[in-house]
Amino acid sequence: MKQIKGINDFVVKFANVNGTGSASANHLFAKAIFRMGIPVSPRNIFPSNIQGLPTWYEVRVSKKGYLGRRGGVDMMVCVNPQSMEKDIASVEPGGYFLYDSTKPLANHMKRDDITILGVPLTEMCMREYTVPRLQQLLKNVVYVGAMAALLDIDFRVLKDLLNDQFKGKEKLISSNVHALEMGYQFAKENFQCPLPIRLERKGGNVAPHILEKPHILMNGNTAAALGAIYGGATVAAWYPITPSTSVVDAFAKYAERMRIDAGSGKKNFAIVQAEDELAAMGMVVGASWNGARAFTATSGPGLSLMSEFLGLAYFAEVPVVLIDVQRSGPSTGMPTRSQQSDILAAAYASHGDTKQVLLFPATPRECFDMTVQAFDLAERLQTPVIMMTDLDLGMNDWMSPPLEWDDNYEMDRGKVLDAEGLDSVEKWGRYLDVDGDGICYRTLPGTHPDKGAYFTRGSSKNEMAVYSESGEDYVQNVDRLLRKFETAKSYVPKPKTHPPIKVKKPKTDLKLGALFFGTSASPAYEAVEMLAPEGYPIDTMRIRAFPFHESLDRFIHDHDMVFVIEQNRDGQMRQLIMNECEIAPDRLTSVLNYSGTPITARTIAHQIRQALKTKSAEIVPLKRETA
């Protein structure tokens, strides 16, 4: 049997039962690899119930620094009998399968093309510990110890991590270290260690960009919360919903440290848990209208409920920031699975003719930067700005350069007239477009004793904010809003492009391009690198905002075949591009994944290969897959 070999380049997947404490042990494994200076990308794939159902934790080790999912499993660690048959079948030929051998492996599950490693985890823990809960929890730590021996993880790093985690709790440290040692010794005595797949400390063929810069592990929800803090937010109103709740949880934690008045000790922030998402958005609209920087965070079902107030904010032109951490839908869908399926709902949120500004971060660093930018854009444009993250980016840890902050940053409040400004203008109307860019001048309550007051309404009005049902006034108003949306194109983040990898002998004369956004970016870049040696050079463009920059239209027209890579069933970004840029459907080919697990580089490469089987420039519709 030919075994898979590799240094700092493989995929390990843990199969556990939800609610058994496995996530912390699996995270210990991933952090140890990271502490060794090796690029790692962990993903927790968990059910929405509290306990009892299968859960998986996938760890991508990539010396090249790929942060997206590759696809496939080189080593499976299975301690869940419910999913064992499926788990062992998912291991790549030549791979490795470690399981709890307290009970023997059923004959029908055995494979002769993989290496099977049995560790009697339950037996060892029942012999060593008398408390049932400890037996369950430390079983997870025992297999981490075995993996340390099998993959050559520095044992000192694991001990240091436990010391950090349980600082001041010596009994917990000693019991966890003992469990690690049990697993480590068992593997050393019973298997050839290390395996042909193994780890090598910093310097073992690791990508230069990883070695040259310091990195941290953090998730996008925490980064977005920090962005709200640094961006000047003082009000958060929200209703808890997976997977966005931790945005406001993190904001509250950091606000307790950074939003306290030094002199009085009073809090300079307000966090309100509303009765539902609709009320939460109403509170944010009210706080923003009053001059505060306010935001909320939600997911798909909440976005649906918030649409009514998003329409009010759009039409009344009130700055609002919404962080949408997308999950699988429709309805309740799969609450703990990731998708990019709120694109159309967010872009056209509310009834009537509305167009909302969207931002698409791809990394925790961009979650931080774009949240700050969202507040500036919302006030500059006087409109809602929705940041579109997802569960994969929001709740999973990603390797990221440390967040950076410019202490000279000043908030952009946009066209806000103070008392002196009101005195200096001859004529002021709340919806009067003086500069021709669609953005009017506004005032904040209490700015002037007798000037600058107006009635904010969601109904139609004229330029002076006076109620009007005149068709002429309505058309003038909504046309100006469209003009403002055009102005927004010059303010939102521009797309990022990369030329194709040079190919000696191209297999096609077609000029190929790929569009993607958010968490589809990392596996998309890797897929492009996979396809280049096969003879397929592909230009790439990462979309970072809506409204679309004019360069997107040029990119599409400069290529014969453009793939749109996204994680939803209906190709929502493709539809949005077709609608907004007036692109014919046959110019854009969908590459889709909507299984709820993050898209993989292999899935992308496979679908592109399938589409390129034709030798003509005619686009072949893709067979949609749910891999």
Short mmCIF file of N, CA and C in Angstrom, two decimals, residues 196-287:
data_model
loop_
_atom_site.label_atom_id
_atom_site.label_comp_id
_atom_site.label_asym_id
_atom_site.label_seq_id
_atom_site.Cartn_x
_atom_site.Cartn_y
_atom_site.Cartn_z
N PRO A 196 4.35 8.97 8.01
CA PRO A 196 4.88 9.64 6.81
C PRO A 196 4.33 11.05 6.59
N ILE A 197 3.15 11.34 7.16
CA ILE A 197 2.71 12.75 7.22
C ILE A 197 3.10 13.26 8.60
N ARG A 198 3.79 14.40 8.63
CA ARG A 198 4.27 14.88 9.92
C ARG A 198 4.49 16.39 9.86
N LEU A 199 4.83 16.92 11.01
CA LEU A 199 5.06 18.35 11.14
C LEU A 199 6.53 18.64 11.35
N GLU A 200 6.95 19.78 10.86
CA GLU A 200 8.33 20.22 11.07
C GLU A 200 8.28 21.69 11.45
N ARG A 201 9.00 22.04 12.50
CA ARG A 201 8.92 23.40 13.02
C ARG A 201 9.21 24.46 11.98
N LYS A 202 8.87 25.68 12.32
CA LYS A 202 9.06 26.85 11.45
C LYS A 202 10.35 26.76 10.65
N GLY A 203 10.21 26.88 9.33
CA GLY A 203 11.37 26.78 8.46
C GLY A 203 11.32 25.53 7.59
N GLY A 204 10.40 24.63 7.89
CA GLY A 204 10.28 23.40 7.11
C GLY A 204 9.47 23.62 5.85
N ASN A 205 10.04 24.30 4.87
CA ASN A 205 9.39 24.57 3.58
C ASN A 205 8.08 25.35 3.73
N VAL A 206 8.03 26.23 4.71
CA VAL A 206 6.83 27.04 4.92
C VAL A 206 6.88 28.26 4.02
N ALA A 207 5.71 28.67 3.52
CA ALA A 207 5.63 29.80 2.60
C ALA A 207 6.31 31.04 3.18
N PRO A 208 7.11 31.75 2.37
CA PRO A 208 7.85 32.93 2.86
C PRO A 208 6.94 34.00 3.46
N HIS A 209 5.73 34.21 2.88
CA HIS A 209 4.88 35.27 3.41
C HIS A 209 4.37 34.95 4.81
N ILE A 210 4.39 33.68 5.18
CA ILE A 210 4.02 33.29 6.53
C ILE A 210 5.18 33.54 7.49
N LEU A 211 6.39 33.25 7.02
CA LEU A 211 7.56 33.41 7.87
C LEU A 211 7.93 34.87 8.09
N GLU A 212 7.69 35.70 7.08
CA GLU A 212 8.15 37.08 7.13
C GLU A 212 7.30 37.96 8.04
N LYS A 213 6.03 37.61 8.22
CA LYS A 213 5.13 38.45 9.01
C LYS A 213 4.60 37.69 10.21
N PRO A 214 4.42 38.37 11.33
CA PRO A 214 3.77 37.70 12.47
C PRO A 214 2.30 37.46 12.14
N HIS A 215 1.76 36.40 12.70
CA HIS A 215 0.35 36.08 12.48
C HIS A 215 -0.32 35.75 13.81
N ILE A 216 -1.63 35.93 13.83
CA ILE A 216 -2.42 35.55 14.99
C ILE A 216 -3.56 34.66 14.50
N LEU A 217 -4.19 33.94 15.42
CA LEU A 217 -5.41 33.20 15.12
C LEU A 217 -6.59 33.99 15.68
N MET A 218 -7.54 34.33 14.84
CA MET A 218 -8.72 35.02 15.34
C MET A 218 -9.89 34.78 14.40
N ASN A 219 -11.09 35.01 14.90
CA ASN A 219 -12.28 34.83 14.06
C ASN A 219 -12.83 36.18 13.61
N GLY A 220 -13.63 36.15 12.56
CA GLY A 220 -14.14 37.37 11.97
C GLY A 220 -15.12 38.13 12.85
N ASN A 221 -15.90 37.42 13.68
CA ASN A 221 -16.85 38.11 14.55
C ASN A 221 -16.13 38.97 15.59
N THR A 222 -15.04 38.45 16.15
CA THR A 222 -14.26 39.24 17.10
C THR A 222 -13.62 40.43 16.40
N ALA A 223 -13.09 40.20 15.20
CA ALA A 223 -12.46 41.29 14.45
C ALA A 223 -13.47 42.38 14.12
N ALA A 224 -14.69 41.98 13.74
CA ALA A 224 -15.72 42.97 13.42
C ALA A 224 -16.10 43.77 14.66
N ALA A 225 -16.19 43.09 15.82
CA ALA A 225 -16.51 43.79 17.07
C ALA A 225 -15.45 44.83 17.40
N LEU A 226 -14.18 44.46 17.21
CA LEU A 226 -13.10 45.42 17.43
C LEU A 226 -13.19 46.57 16.44
N GLY A 227 -13.57 46.26 15.20
CA GLY A 227 -13.76 47.31 14.21
C GLY A 227 -14.83 48.30 14.62
N ALA A 228 -15.91 47.78 15.23
CA ALA A 228 -16.97 48.66 15.72
C ALA A 228 -16.47 49.55 16.85
N ILE A 229 -15.65 48.98 17.73
CA ILE A 229 -15.07 49.78 18.82
C ILE A 229 -14.21 50.90 18.25
N TYR A 230 -13.26 50.54 17.40
CA TYR A 230 -12.33 51.53 16.85
C TYR A 230 -13.01 52.47 15.87
N GLY A 231 -14.10 52.00 15.26
CA GLY A 231 -14.84 52.85 14.33
C GLY A 231 -15.76 53.85 15.02
N GLY A 232 -15.80 53.83 16.35
CA GLY A 232 -16.55 54.84 17.08
C GLY A 232 -17.96 54.46 17.47
N ALA A 233 -18.33 53.18 17.33
CA ALA A 233 -19.69 52.78 17.70
C ALA A 233 -19.89 52.87 19.21
N THR A 234 -21.01 53.41 19.61
CA THR A 234 -21.35 53.49 21.03
C THR A 234 -22.67 52.81 21.35
N VAL A 235 -23.42 52.40 20.33
CA VAL A 235 -24.72 51.75 20.54
C VAL A 235 -24.79 50.47 19.71
N ALA A 236 -25.18 49.38 20.37
CA ALA A 236 -25.45 48.13 19.68
C ALA A 236 -26.80 47.61 20.16
N ALA A 237 -27.69 47.34 19.23
CA ALA A 237 -28.98 46.75 19.57
C ALA A 237 -29.13 45.49 18.73
N TRP A 238 -29.50 44.39 19.38
CA TRP A 238 -29.53 43.15 18.61
C TRP A 238 -30.42 42.13 19.29
N TYR A 239 -30.76 41.11 18.53
CA TYR A 239 -31.48 39.95 19.07
C TYR A 239 -30.60 38.74 18.79
N PRO A 240 -30.35 37.89 19.79
CA PRO A 240 -29.39 36.77 19.60
C PRO A 240 -29.82 35.83 18.47
N ILE A 241 -28.88 35.48 17.63
CA ILE A 241 -29.12 34.51 16.56
C ILE A 241 -27.78 33.96 16.10
N THR A 242 -27.71 32.65 15.95
CA THR A 242 -26.52 32.00 15.41
C THR A 242 -26.43 32.31 13.93
N PRO A 243 -25.25 32.68 13.42
CA PRO A 243 -23.93 32.71 14.06
C PRO A 243 -23.39 34.11 14.36
N SER A 244 -24.29 35.07 14.59
CA SER A 244 -23.85 36.46 14.74
C SER A 244 -23.77 36.93 16.18
N THR A 245 -24.30 36.15 17.13
CA THR A 245 -24.39 36.62 18.51
C THR A 245 -23.03 37.03 19.07
N SER A 246 -21.99 36.29 18.72
CA SER A 246 -20.67 36.58 19.30
C SER A 246 -20.10 37.92 18.83
N VAL A 247 -20.66 38.52 17.78
CA VAL A 247 -20.23 39.88 17.40
C VAL A 247 -20.54 40.85 18.53
N VAL A 248 -21.78 40.83 18.99
CA VAL A 248 -22.19 41.76 20.04
C VAL A 248 -21.61 41.34 21.39
N ASP A 249 -21.46 40.02 21.61
CA ASP A 249 -20.80 39.56 22.85
C ASP A 249 -19.38 40.14 22.94
N ALA A 250 -18.65 40.07 21.82
CA ALA A 250 -17.28 40.59 21.81
C ALA A 250 -17.27 42.11 21.93
N PHE A 251 -18.23 42.77 21.27
CA PHE A 251 -18.32 44.23 21.39
C PHE A 251 -18.55 44.64 22.84
N ALA A 252 -19.42 43.90 23.54
CA ALA A 252 -19.69 44.20 24.95
C ALA A 252 -18.43 44.03 25.79
N LYS A 253 -17.69 42.96 25.52
CA LYS A 253 -16.46 42.70 26.28
C LYS A 253 -15.45 43.81 26.09
N TYR A 254 -15.24 44.22 24.85
CA TYR A 254 -14.25 45.27 24.59
C TYR A 254 -14.75 46.65 25.02
N ALA A 255 -16.07 46.88 24.94
CA ALA A 255 -16.61 48.17 25.38
C ALA A 255 -16.42 48.35 26.88
N GLU A 256 -16.50 47.26 27.64
CA GLU A 256 -16.29 47.33 29.08
C GLU A 256 -14.86 47.78 29.41
N ARG A 257 -13.96 47.57 28.49
CA ARG A 257 -12.57 47.97 28.70
C ARG A 257 -12.25 49.32 28.07
N MET A 258 -12.90 49.63 26.94
CA MET A 258 -12.47 50.77 26.14
C MET A 258 -13.51 51.87 26.02
N ARG A 259 -14.70 51.68 26.59
CA ARG A 259 -15.74 52.70 26.51
C ARG A 259 -16.16 53.17 27.91
N ILE A 260 -15.20 53.19 28.83
CA ILE A 260 -15.46 53.65 30.19
C ILE A 260 -14.82 55.02 30.39
N ASP A 261 -15.62 55.98 30.86
CA ASP A 261 -15.09 57.32 31.11
C ASP A 261 -14.04 57.27 32.22
N ALA A 262 -12.86 57.77 31.92
CA ALA A 262 -11.73 57.68 32.86
C ALA A 262 -11.99 58.46 34.15
N GLY A 263 -12.71 59.56 34.04
CA GLY A 263 -12.94 60.39 35.22
C GLY A 263 -14.02 59.86 36.14
N SER A 264 -15.18 59.55 35.55
CA SER A 264 -16.34 59.16 36.36
C SER A 264 -16.52 57.65 36.49
N GLY A 265 -15.90 56.90 35.59
CA GLY A 265 -16.08 55.46 35.60
C GLY A 265 -17.38 55.02 34.97
N LYS A 266 -18.14 55.97 34.40
CA LYS A 266 -19.42 55.63 33.77
C LYS A 266 -19.21 55.03 32.38
N LYS A 267 -20.17 54.24 31.97
CA LYS A 267 -20.10 53.62 30.65
C LYS A 267 -20.49 54.61 29.57
N ASN A 268 -19.68 54.66 28.52
CA ASN A 268 -19.99 55.51 27.37
C ASN A 268 -20.52 54.69 26.21
N PHE A 269 -21.33 53.71 26.51
CA PHE A 269 -21.90 52.87 25.46
C PHE A 269 -23.23 52.31 25.95
N ALA A 270 -24.03 51.84 25.01
CA ALA A 270 -25.31 51.21 25.34
C ALA A 270 -25.47 49.96 24.49
N ILE A 271 -25.81 48.86 25.13
CA ILE A 271 -26.08 47.61 24.43
C ILE A 271 -27.46 47.14 24.84
N VAL A 272 -28.34 46.97 23.86
CA VAL A 272 -29.73 46.63 24.14
C VAL A 272 -30.09 45.32 23.44
N GLN A 273 -30.57 44.35 24.22
CA GLN A 273 -31.13 43.14 23.61
C GLN A 273 -32.61 43.40 23.38
N ALA A 274 -32.97 43.49 22.11
CA ALA A 274 -34.35 43.82 21.75
C ALA A 274 -35.24 42.57 21.80
N GLU A 275 -36.55 42.78 21.63
CA GLU A 275 -37.47 41.65 21.66
C GLU A 275 -37.44 40.84 20.38
N ASP A 276 -36.95 41.43 19.30
CA ASP A 276 -36.78 40.72 18.04
C ASP A 276 -35.88 41.56 17.14
N GLU A 277 -35.56 41.00 15.96
CA GLU A 277 -34.63 41.69 15.06
C GLU A 277 -35.21 42.98 14.49
N LEU A 278 -36.51 43.00 14.26
CA LEU A 278 -37.15 44.21 13.73
C LEU A 278 -36.97 45.36 14.72
N ALA A 279 -37.22 45.09 15.99
CA ALA A 279 -37.05 46.13 17.01
C ALA A 279 -35.60 46.55 17.13
N ALA A 280 -34.69 45.59 17.01
CA ALA A 280 -33.26 45.91 17.12
C ALA A 280 -32.87 46.91 16.04
N MET A 281 -33.30 46.67 14.81
CA MET A 281 -32.96 47.61 13.75
C MET A 281 -33.63 48.95 13.96
N GLY A 282 -34.84 48.96 14.49
CA GLY A 282 -35.50 50.23 14.79
C GLY A 282 -34.72 51.04 15.80
N MET A 283 -34.17 50.38 16.81
CA MET A 283 -33.35 51.08 17.81
C MET A 283 -32.08 51.65 17.19
N VAL A 284 -31.47 50.90 16.28
CA VAL A 284 -30.26 51.37 15.62
C VAL A 284 -30.56 52.58 14.75
N VAL A 285 -31.68 52.53 14.02
CA VAL A 285 -32.07 53.68 13.20
C VAL A 285 -32.27 54.91 14.09
N GLY A 286 -32.94 54.75 15.23
CA GLY A 286 -33.17 55.88 16.11
C GLY A 286 -31.89 56.44 16.69
N ALA A 287 -30.99 55.57 17.13
CA ALA A 287 -29.72 56.03 17.69
C ALA A 287 -28.87 56.73 16.64
#
